[in-house]
CSV table of C-alpha atoms in Angstrom, one decimal:
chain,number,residue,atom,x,y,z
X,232,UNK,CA,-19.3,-2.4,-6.3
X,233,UNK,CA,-20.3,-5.4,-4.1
X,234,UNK,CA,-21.2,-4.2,-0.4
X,235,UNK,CA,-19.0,-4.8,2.1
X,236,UNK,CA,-21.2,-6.0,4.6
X,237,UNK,CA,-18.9,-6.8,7.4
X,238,UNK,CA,-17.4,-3.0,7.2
X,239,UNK,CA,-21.1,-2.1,8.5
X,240,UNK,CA,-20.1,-3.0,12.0
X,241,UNK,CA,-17.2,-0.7,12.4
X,242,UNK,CA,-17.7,3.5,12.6
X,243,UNK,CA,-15.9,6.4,10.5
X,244,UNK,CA,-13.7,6.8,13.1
X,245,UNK,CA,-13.0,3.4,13.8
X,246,UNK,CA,-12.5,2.8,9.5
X,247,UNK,CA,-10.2,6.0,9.7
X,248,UNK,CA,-8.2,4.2,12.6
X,249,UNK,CA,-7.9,1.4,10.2
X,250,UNK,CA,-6.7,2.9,7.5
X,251,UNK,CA,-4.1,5.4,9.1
X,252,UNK,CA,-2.3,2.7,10.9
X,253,UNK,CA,-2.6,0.6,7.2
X,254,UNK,CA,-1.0,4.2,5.3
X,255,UNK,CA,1.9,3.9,8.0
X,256,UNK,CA,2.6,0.5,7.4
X,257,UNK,CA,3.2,0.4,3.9
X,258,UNK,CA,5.5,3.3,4.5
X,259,UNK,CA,7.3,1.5,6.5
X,260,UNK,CA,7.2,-1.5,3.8
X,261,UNK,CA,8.1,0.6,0.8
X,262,UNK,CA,10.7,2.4,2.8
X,263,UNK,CA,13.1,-0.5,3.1
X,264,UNK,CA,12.6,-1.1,-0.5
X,265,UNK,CA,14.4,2.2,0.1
X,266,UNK,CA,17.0,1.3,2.3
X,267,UNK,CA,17.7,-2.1,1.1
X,268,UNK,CA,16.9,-1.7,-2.7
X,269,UNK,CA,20.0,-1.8,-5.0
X,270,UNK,CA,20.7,0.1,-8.0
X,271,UNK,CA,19.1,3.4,-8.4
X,272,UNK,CA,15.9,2.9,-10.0
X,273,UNK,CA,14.4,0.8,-7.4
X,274,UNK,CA,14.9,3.0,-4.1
X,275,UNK,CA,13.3,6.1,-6.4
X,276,UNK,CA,10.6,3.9,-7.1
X,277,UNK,CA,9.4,3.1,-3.9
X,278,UNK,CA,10.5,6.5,-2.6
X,279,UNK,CA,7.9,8.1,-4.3
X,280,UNK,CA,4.9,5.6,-3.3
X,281,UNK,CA,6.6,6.3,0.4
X,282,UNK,CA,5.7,9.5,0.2
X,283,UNK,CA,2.2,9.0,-1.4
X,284,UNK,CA,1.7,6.4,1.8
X,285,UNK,CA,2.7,9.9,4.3
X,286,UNK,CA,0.5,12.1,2.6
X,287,UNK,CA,-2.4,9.5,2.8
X,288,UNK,CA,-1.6,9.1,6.8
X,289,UNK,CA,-1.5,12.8,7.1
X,290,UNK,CA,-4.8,13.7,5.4
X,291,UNK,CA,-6.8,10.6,7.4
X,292,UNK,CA,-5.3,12.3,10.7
X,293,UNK,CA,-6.5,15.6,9.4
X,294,UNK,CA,-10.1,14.0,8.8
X,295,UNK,CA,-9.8,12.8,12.5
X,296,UNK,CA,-8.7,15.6,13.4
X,297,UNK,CA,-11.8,17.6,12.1
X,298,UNK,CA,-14.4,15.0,13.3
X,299,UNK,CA,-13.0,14.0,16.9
X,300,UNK,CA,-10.5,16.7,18.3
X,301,UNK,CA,-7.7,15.1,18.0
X,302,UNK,CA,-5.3,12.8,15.7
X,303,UNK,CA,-5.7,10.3,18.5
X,304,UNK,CA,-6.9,7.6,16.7
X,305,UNK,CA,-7.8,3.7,17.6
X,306,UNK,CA,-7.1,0.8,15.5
X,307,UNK,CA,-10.1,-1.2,15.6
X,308,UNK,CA,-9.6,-5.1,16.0
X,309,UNK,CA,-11.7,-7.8,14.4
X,310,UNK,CA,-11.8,-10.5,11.5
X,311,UNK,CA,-14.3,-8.8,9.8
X,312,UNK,CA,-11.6,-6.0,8.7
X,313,UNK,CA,-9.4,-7.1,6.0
X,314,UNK,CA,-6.1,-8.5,8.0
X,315,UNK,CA,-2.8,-6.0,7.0
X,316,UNK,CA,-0.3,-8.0,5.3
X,317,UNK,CA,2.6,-9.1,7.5
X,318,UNK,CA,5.6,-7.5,6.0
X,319,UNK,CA,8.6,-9.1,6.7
X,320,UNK,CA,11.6,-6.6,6.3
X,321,UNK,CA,13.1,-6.8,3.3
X,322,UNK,CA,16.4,-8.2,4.6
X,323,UNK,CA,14.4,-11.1,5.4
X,324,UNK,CA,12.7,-11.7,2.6
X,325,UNK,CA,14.3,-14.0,-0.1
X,326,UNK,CA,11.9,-13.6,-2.9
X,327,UNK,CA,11.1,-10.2,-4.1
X,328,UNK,CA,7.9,-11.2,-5.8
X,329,UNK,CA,6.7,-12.4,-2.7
X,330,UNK,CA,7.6,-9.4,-1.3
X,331,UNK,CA,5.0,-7.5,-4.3
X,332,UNK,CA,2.3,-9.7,-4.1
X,333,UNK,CA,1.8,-8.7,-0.1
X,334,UNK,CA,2.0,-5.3,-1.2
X,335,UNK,CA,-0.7,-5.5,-4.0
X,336,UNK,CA,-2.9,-7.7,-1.5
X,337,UNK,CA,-2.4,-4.2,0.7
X,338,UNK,CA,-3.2,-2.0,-2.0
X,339,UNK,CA,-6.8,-3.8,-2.7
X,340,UNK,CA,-7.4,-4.0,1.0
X,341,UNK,CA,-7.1,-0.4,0.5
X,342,UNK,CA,-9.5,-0.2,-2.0
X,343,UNK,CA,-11.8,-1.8,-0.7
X,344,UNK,CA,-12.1,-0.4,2.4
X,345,UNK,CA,-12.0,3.5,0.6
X,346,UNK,CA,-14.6,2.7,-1.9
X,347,UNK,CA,-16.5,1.7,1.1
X,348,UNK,CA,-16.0,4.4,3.1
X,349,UNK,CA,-16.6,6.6,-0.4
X,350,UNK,CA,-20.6,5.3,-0.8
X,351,UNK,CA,-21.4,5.2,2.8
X,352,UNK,CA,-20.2,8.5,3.7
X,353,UNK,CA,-21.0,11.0,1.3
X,354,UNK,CA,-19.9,14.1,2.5
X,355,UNK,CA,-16.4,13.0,2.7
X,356,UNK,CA,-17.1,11.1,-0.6
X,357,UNK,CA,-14.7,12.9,-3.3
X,358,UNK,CA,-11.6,12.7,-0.3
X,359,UNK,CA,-12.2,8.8,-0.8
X,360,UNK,CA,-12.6,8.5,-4.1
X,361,UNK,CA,-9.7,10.7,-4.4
X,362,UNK,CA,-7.7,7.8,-1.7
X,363,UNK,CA,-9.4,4.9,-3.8
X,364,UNK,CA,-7.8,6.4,-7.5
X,365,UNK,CA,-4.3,6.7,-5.8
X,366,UNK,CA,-4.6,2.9,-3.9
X,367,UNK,CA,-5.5,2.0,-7.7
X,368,UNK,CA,-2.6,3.5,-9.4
X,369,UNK,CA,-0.3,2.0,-6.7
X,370,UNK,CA,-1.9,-1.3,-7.3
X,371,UNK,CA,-1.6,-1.1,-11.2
X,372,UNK,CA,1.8,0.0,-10.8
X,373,UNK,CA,2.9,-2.8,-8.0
X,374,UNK,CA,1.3,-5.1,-10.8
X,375,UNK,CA,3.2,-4.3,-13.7
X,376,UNK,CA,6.7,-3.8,-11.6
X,377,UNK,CA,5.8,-7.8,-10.5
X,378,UNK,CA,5.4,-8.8,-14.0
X,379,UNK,CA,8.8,-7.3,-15.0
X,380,UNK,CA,10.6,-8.8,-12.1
X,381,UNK,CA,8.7,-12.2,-13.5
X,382,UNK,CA,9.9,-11.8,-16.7
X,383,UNK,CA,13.5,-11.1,-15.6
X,384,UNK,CA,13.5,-14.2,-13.1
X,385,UNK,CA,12.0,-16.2,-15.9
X,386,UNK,CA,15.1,-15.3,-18.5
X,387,UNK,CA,18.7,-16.4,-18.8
X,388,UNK,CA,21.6,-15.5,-20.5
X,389,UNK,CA,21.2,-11.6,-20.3
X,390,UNK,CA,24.4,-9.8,-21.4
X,391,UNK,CA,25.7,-5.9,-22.0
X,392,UNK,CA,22.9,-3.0,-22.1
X,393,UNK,CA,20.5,-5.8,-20.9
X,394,UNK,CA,22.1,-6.9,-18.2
X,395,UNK,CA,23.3,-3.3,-17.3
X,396,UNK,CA,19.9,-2.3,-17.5
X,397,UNK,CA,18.4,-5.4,-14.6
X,398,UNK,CA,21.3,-4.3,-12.4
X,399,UNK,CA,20.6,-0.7,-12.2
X,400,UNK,CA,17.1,-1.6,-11.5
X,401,UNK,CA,18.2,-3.7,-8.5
X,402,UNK,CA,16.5,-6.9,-9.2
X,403,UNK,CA,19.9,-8.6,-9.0
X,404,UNK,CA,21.2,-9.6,-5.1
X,405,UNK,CA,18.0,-10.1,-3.8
C-alpha cells in the first residue's frame, strides 16, 4: 500500500475522531436512500449498509472508549485528511449516480484511512483490517449498483417484467 504520509501528522485518537464522525455520516447518507428510495429493493439495500455504517460508529467509540475514558471524541480538522463528501439529501439531489459516486469516493476515503491505521497500529491491526474488508465490500457493492443504474439510464424502450423489474428497484422518479 502506498504510505499515507500526511495521516502521520494526526494521532489514534484524533484518526478515530475522523473516522467515527465519517461512519455517522454515511448513515445519515444511506438512510435517506431509506426514506426517500422508491420501490422496495432499494430502501433494503441501503438499510443494511445503514446498519453496517452504526455498527462501525459503535465499535470506533468502543476503541475510544478503551484508550481515552470516554466516547468523547474530537473531529480533527485539516487538508491533509481526506475531505468527507458533501451529501446533499437525497430530495435534493437530481441525479442518483451522482448521488453513488460521492458515496464510493467515501468508501475509499475509508479505506484508506483504515488500512492506514491497520499498519501503523498493530495492536488494533485485525479490528482495522476487519473495517478496511467491510469499507471494500461496500465500495464493490456501491460500484456495481452504479453500473446498473448506468445501464438502465443508458436504455430505452423497457416494457413488462423489465420494466416491472426497474420500478421495484426504485430507479424510476428520481
Amino acid at each position: 500500500m502506498k504510505r499515507e504520509k500526511e495521516l502521520d501528522k494526526f494521532d489514534l485518537k484524533q484518526l478515530i475522531g475522523y473516522s467515527v464522525d465519517s461512519e455517522e455520516q454515511s448513515k445519515r447518507f444511506y438512510g435517506e436512500f431509506v426514506e426517500y428510495g422508491k420501490g422496495q429493493l432499494v430502501p433494503e439495500r441501503f438499510r443494511s449498509l445503514m446498519n453496517d455504517e452504526e455498527l462501525h460508529k459503535e465499535t470506533l467509540l468502543g476503541l475510544h472508549e478503551e484508550l481515552y475514558g470516554d466516547r468523547d471524541y474530537v473531529v480533527p480538522q485539516g487538508e491533509d485528511l481526506p475531505p468527507h463528501e458533501d451529501f446533499d439529501s437525497l430530495e435534493n439531489v437530481e441525479n442518483l449516480l451522482d448521488a453513488l459516486g460521492k458515496a464510493i469516493v467515501n468508501e475509499n476515503n475509508a479505506i484508506r484511512i483504515y488500512q492506514y491505521m491497520e499498519e501503523e497500529y498493530g495492536e488494533y491491526s485485525d479490528l482495522f483490517g476487519y473495517l478496511v474488508s467491510m469499507e471494500k465490500g461496500h465500495l464493490e457493492s456501491l460500484k456495481e449498483e452504479k453500473k446498473l443504474y448506468e445501464r438502465e439510464a443508458n436504455s430505452t424502450g423497457k416494457s413488462g417484467l423489465l420494466k416491472d423489474f426497474w420500478e421495484n428497484i426504485g430507479l424510476k422518479g428520481w
